[in-house]
mmCIF file of C-alpha atoms in Angstrom:
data_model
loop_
_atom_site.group_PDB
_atom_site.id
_atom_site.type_symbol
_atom_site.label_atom_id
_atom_site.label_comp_id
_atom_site.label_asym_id
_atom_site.label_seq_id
_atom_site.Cartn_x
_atom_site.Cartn_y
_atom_site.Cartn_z
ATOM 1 C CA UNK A 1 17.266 -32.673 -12.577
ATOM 2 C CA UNK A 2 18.336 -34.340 -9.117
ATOM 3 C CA UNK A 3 20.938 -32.225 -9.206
ATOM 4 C CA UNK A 4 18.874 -28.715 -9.120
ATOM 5 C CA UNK A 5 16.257 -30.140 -6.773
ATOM 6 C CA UNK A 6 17.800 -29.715 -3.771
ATOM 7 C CA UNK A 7 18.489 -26.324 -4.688
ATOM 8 C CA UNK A 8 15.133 -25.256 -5.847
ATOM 9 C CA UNK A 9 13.437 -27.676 -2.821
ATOM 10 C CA UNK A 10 15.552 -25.187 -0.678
ATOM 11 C CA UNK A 11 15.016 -22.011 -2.475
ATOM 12 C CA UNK A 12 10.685 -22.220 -2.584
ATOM 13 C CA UNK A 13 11.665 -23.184 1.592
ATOM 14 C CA UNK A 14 13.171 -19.741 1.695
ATOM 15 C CA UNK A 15 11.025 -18.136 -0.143
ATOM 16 C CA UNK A 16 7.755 -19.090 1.458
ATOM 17 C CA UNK A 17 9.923 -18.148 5.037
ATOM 18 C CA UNK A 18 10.555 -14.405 3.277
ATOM 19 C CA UNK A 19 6.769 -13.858 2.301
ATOM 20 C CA UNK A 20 6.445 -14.117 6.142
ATOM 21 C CA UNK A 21 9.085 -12.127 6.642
ATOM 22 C CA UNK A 22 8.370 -9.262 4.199
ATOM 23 C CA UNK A 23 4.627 -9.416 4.475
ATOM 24 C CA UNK A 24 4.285 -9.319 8.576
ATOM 25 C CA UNK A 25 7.471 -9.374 10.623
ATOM 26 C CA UNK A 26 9.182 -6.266 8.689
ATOM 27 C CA UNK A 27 6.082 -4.620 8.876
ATOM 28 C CA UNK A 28 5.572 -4.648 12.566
ATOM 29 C CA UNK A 29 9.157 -4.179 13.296
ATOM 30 C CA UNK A 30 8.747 -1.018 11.218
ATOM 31 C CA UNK A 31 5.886 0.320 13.110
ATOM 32 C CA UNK A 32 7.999 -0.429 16.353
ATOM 33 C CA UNK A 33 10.885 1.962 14.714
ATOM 34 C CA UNK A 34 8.396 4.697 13.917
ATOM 35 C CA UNK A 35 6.960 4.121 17.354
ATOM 36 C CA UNK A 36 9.748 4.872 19.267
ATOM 37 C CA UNK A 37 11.145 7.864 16.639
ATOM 38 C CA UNK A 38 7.994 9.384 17.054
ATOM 39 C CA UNK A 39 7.309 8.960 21.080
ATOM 40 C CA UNK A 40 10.808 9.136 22.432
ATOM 41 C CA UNK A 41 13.386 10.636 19.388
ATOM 42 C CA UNK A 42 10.197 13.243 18.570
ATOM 43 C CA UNK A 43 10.046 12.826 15.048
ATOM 44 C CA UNK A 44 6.726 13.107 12.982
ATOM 45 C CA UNK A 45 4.694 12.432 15.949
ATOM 46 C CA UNK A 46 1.744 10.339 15.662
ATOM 47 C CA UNK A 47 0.676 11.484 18.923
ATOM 48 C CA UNK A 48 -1.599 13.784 16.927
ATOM 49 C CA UNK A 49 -2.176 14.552 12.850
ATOM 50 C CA UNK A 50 -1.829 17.530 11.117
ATOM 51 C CA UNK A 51 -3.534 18.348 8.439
ATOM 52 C CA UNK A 52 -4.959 15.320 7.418
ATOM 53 C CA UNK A 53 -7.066 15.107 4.135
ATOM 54 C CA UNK A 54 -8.942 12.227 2.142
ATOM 55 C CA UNK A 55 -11.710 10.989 0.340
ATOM 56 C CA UNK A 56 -14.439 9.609 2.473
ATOM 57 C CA UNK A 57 -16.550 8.512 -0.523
ATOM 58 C CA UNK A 58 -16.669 8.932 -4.401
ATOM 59 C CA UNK A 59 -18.368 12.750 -3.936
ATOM 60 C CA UNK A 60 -17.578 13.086 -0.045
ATOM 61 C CA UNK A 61 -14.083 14.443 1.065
ATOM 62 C CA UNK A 62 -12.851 14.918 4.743
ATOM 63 C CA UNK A 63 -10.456 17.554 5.677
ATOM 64 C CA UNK A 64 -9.002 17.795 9.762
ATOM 65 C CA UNK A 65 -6.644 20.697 10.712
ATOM 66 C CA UNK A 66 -5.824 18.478 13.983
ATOM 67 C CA UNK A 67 -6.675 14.556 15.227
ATOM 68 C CA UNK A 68 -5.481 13.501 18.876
ATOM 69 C CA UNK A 69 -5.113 9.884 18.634
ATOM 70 C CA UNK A 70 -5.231 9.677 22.447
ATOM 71 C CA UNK A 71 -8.330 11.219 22.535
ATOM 72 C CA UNK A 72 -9.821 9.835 19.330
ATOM 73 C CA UNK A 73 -10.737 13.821 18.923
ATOM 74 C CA UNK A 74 -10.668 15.268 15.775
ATOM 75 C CA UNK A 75 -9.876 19.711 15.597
ATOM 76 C CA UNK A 76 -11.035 22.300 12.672
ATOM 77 C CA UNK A 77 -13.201 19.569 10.841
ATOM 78 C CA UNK A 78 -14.686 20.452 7.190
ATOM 79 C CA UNK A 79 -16.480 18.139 5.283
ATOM 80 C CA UNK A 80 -17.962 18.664 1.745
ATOM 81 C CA UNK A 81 -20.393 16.603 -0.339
ATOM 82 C CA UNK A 82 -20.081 17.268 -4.139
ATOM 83 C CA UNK A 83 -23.072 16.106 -6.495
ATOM 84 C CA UNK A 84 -22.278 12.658 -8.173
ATOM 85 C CA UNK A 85 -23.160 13.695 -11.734
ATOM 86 C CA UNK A 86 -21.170 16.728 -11.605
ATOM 87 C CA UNK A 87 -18.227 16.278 -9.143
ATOM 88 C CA UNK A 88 -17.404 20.396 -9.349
ATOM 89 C CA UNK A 89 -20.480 21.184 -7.856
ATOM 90 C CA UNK A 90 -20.733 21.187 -3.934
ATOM 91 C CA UNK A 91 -23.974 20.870 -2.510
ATOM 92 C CA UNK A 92 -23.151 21.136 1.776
ATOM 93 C CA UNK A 93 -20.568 21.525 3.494
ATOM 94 C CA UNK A 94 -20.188 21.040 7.088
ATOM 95 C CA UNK A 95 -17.735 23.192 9.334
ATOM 96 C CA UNK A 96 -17.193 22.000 13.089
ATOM 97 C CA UNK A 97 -14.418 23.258 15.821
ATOM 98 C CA UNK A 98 -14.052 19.818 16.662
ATOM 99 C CA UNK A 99 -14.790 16.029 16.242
ATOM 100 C CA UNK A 100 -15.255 13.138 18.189
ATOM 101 C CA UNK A 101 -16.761 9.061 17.494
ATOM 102 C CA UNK A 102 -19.534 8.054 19.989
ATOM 103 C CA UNK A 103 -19.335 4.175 20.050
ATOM 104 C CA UNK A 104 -23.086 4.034 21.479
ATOM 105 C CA UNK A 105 -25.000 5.162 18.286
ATOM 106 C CA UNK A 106 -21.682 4.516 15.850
ATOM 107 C CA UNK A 107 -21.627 7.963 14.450
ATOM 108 C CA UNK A 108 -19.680 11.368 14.815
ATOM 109 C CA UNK A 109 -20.912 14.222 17.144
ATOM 110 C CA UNK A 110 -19.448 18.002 15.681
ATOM 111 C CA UNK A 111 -19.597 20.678 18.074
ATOM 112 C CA UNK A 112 -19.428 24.395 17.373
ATOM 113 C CA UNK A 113 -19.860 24.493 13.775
ATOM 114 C CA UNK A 114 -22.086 25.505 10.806
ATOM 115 C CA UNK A 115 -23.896 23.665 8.022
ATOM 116 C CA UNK A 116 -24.438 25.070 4.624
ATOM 117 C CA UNK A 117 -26.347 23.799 1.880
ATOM 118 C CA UNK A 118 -25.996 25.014 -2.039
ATOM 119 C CA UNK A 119 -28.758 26.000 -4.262
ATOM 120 C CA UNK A 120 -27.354 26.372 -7.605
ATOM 121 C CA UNK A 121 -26.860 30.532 -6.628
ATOM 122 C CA UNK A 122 -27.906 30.268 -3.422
ATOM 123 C CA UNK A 123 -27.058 28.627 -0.179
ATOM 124 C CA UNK A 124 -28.696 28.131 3.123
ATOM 125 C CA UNK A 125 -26.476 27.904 6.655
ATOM 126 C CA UNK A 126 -27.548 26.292 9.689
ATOM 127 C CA UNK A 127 -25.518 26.778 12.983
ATOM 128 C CA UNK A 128 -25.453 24.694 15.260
ATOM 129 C CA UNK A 129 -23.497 23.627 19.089
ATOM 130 C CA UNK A 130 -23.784 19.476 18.671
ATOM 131 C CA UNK A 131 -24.576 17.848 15.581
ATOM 132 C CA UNK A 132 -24.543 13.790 14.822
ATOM 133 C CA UNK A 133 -23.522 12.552 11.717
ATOM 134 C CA UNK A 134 -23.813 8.789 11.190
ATOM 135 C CA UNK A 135 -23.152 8.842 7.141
ATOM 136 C CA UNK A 136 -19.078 9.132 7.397
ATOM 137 C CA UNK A 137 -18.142 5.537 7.083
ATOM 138 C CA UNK A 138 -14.992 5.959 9.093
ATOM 139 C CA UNK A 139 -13.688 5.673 12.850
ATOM 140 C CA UNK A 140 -11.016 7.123 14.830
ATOM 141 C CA UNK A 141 -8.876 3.610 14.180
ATOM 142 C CA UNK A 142 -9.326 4.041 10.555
ATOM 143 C CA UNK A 143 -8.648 8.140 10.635
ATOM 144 C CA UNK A 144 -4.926 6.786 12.480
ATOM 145 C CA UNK A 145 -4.725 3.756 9.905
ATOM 146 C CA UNK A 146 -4.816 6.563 7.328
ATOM 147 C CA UNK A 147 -1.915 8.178 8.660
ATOM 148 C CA UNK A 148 0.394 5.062 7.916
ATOM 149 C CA UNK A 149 2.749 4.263 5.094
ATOM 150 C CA UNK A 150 2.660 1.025 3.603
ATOM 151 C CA UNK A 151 6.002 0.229 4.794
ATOM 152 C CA UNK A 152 4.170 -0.336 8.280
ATOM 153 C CA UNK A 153 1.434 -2.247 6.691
ATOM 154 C CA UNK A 154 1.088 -6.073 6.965
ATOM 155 C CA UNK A 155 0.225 -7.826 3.812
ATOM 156 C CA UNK A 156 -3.869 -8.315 5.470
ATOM 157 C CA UNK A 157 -3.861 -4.070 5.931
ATOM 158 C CA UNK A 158 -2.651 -3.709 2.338
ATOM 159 C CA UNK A 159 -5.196 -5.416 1.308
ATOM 160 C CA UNK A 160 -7.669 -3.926 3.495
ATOM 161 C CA UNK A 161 -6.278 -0.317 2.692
ATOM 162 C CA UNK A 162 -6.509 -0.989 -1.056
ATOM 163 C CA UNK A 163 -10.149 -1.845 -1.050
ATOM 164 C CA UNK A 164 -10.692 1.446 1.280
ATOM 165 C CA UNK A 165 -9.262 3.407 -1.338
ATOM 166 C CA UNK A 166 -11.043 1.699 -4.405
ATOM 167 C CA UNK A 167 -14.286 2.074 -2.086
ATOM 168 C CA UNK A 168 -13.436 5.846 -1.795
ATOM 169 C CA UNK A 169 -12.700 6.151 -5.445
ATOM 170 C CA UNK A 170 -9.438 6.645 -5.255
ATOM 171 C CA UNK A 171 -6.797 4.876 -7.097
ATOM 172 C CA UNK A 172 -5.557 1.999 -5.304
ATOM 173 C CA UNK A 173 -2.737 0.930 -7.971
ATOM 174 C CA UNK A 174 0.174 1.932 -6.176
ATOM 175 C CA UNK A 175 -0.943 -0.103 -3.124
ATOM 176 C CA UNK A 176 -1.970 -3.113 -4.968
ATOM 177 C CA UNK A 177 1.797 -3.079 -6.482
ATOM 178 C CA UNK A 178 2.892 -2.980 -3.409
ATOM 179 C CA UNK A 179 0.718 -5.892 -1.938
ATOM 180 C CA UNK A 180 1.879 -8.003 -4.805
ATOM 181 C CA UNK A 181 5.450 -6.880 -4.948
ATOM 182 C CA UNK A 182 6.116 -8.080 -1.427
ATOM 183 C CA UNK A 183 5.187 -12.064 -2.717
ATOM 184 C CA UNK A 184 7.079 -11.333 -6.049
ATOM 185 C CA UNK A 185 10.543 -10.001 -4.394
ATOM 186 C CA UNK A 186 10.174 -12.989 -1.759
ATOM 187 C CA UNK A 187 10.200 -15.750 -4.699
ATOM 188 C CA UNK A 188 12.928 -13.368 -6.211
ATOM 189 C CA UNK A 189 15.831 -15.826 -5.042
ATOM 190 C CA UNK A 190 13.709 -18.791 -6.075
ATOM 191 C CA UNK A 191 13.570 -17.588 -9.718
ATOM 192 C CA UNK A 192 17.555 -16.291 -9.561
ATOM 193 C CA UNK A 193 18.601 -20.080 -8.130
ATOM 194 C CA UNK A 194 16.576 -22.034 -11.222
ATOM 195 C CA UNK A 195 17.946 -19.341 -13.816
ATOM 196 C CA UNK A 196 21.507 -19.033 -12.274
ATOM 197 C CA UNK A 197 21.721 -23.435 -12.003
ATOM 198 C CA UNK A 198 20.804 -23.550 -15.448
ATOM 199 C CA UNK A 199 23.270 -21.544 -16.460
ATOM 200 C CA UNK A 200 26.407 -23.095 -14.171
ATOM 201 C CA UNK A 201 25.421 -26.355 -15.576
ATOM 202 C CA UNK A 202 26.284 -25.250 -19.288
ATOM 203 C CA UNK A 203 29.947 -26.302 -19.826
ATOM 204 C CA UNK A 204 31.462 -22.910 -21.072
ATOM 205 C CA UNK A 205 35.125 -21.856 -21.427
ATOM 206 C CA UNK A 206 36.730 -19.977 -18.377
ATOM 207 C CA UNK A 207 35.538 -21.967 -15.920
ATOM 208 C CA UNK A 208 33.961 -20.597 -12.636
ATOM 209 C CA UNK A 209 34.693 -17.107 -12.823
ATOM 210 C CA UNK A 210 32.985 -17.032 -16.743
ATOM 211 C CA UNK A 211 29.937 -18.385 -15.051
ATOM 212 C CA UNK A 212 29.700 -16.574 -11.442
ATOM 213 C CA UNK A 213 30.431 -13.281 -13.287
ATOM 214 C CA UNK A 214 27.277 -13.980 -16.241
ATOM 215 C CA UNK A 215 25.213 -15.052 -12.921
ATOM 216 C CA UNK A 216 25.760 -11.466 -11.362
ATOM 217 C CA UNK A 217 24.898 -9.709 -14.683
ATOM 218 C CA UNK A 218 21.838 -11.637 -15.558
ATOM 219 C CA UNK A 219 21.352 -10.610 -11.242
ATOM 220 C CA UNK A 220 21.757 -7.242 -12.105
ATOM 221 C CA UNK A 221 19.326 -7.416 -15.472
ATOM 222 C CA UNK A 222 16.649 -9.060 -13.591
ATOM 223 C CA UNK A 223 16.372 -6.450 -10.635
ATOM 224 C CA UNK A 224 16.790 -3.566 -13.951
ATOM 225 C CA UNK A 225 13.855 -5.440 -15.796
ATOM 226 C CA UNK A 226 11.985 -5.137 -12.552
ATOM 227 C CA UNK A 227 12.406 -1.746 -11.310
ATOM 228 C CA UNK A 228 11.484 -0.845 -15.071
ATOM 229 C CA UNK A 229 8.093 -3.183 -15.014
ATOM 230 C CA UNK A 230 7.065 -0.890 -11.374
ATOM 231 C CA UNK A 231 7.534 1.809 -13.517
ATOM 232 C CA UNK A 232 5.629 1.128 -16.107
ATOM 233 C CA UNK A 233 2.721 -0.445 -13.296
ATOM 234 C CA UNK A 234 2.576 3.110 -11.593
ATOM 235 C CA UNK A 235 1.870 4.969 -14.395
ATOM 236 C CA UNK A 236 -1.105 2.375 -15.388
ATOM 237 C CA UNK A 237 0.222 0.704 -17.925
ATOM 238 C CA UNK A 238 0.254 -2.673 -16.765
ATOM 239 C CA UNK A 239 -2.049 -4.496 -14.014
ATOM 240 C CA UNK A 240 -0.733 -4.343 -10.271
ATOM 241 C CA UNK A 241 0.024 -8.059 -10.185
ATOM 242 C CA UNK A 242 1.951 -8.455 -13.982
ATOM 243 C CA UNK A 243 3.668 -5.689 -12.691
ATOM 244 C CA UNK A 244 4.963 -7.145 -9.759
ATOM 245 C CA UNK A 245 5.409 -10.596 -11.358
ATOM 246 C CA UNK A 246 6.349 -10.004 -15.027
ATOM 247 C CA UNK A 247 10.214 -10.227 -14.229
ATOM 248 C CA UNK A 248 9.420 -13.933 -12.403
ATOM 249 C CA UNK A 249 7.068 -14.940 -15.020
ATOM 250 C CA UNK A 250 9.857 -13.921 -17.590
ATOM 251 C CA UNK A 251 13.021 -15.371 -15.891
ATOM 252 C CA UNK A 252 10.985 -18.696 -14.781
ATOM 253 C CA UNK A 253 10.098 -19.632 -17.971
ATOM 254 C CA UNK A 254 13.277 -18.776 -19.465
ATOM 255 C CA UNK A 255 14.998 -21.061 -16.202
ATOM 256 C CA UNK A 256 12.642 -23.653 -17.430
ATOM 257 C CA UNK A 257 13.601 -23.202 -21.141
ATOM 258 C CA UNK A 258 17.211 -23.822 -20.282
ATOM 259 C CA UNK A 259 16.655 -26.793 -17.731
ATOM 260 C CA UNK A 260 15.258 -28.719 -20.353
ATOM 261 C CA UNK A 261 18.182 -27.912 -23.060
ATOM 262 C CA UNK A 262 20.067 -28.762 -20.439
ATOM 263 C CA UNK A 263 19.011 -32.000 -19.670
ATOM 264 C CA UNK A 264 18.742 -32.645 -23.713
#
């Protein structure tokens, strides 16, 4: 046991650092890569959004042709309400020529557009030149926030983003892997250190090289076992945060296991 502490005192140390790391430095580093491809190397440019699509609400979804982050100004807007008890059926739908967020009274102002409203066969359309909505429960931050990857995403915005989604009704699995992934990979070498000490202190024929090359393999098995667990996460048959752990949980206790055969 004094032996391993050291090692596993230093190993949590570097762990705890990589969390950090992983969860807020990569993440804004990132966003300073896609800055500059976007503004000075011109590619996807953020500057303004094409074609941007999501789910405002469990029946409400939000389609714009054009957003101008600059501006906060949103081009070719639709937005459709569906009825909650029967999601195929669309009761309005509102068409503008463009967007933007008053901060004064919190709510949208469309200009140019036309409002219908469905009655079972029949439909009713209003047109109109300014119209304020105050029922869309986003703003122009969260419209640019929903052009992101989670790669650019600090662990607090994954979080944030993942209750968004489940808010929206949308499935928020993948992101919630993700969000949990980022502490599981960072105690990754902590796990590795216990398993890989136990094994080096076994007394086994062929000497160094015997042991350093069964370290690499059971290296190798553990990232296998956890690229296969993600797998299994995304398509919903485990929980975001076994998925993300299950390869720690499984290696620690079999670390643990060994330490104390060891020390019998």
């Amino acid at each position: 046991y004094r032996f391993t502490i050291p090692f596993m005192v230093t190993a949590f140390v570097i762990s705890l650092i990589a969390v950090y790391f992983g969860g807020y430095v990569v993440p804004e580093a990132n966003k300073q890569r896609i800055y500059i491809e976007q503004n000075y190397l011109k590619k996807g440019m953020i500057q303004s959004g094409s074609n941007i699509y999501f789910q405002d609400s469990v029946n409400r979804i939000v389609t714009i042709t054009y957003f101008n982050v600059k501006l906060g100004k949103a081009n070719r807007v639709s937005i459709q309400e569906f009825d909650p008890t029967d999601i195929t059926k669309m009761v309005s739908r509102v068409d503008a020529t463009s967007m933007s967020f008053d901060s004064s009274s919190n709510s949208w102002i469309l200009k140019d557009g036309a409002q219908r409203f469905f009655y079972g066969n029949k439909d009713s359309v209003n047109s109109f030149q300014n119209l304020a909505i105050n029922y869309l429960s986003f703003s122009p931050q969260e419209v640019i926030e929903k052009q992101k990857i989670p790669d650019e995403m600090t662990l607090d915005e994954l979080e944030k983003y993942a209750d968004a989604q489940l808010n929206a009704g949308n499935d928020p699995t993948r992101i919630k892997i993700e969000y949990h992934s980022r502490f599981a990979f960072a105690f990754a070498s902590f796990v590795v250190i216990l398993f890989g000490l136990t094994i080096s202190a076994n007394k086994r024929k062929g000497g160094t090289a015997i042991q350093f090359g069964i370290n690499v393999l059971l290296t190798f098995v553990y990232l296998v076992f956890m690229k296969v667990s993600q797998a299994f996460g995304k398509n919903g048959v485990l929980n975001p945060f076994l998925t993300a752990w299950l390869a720690n949980i499984l290696f620690f206790s079999a670390g643990l296991i060994n330490l104390i055969r060891v020390k019998k």
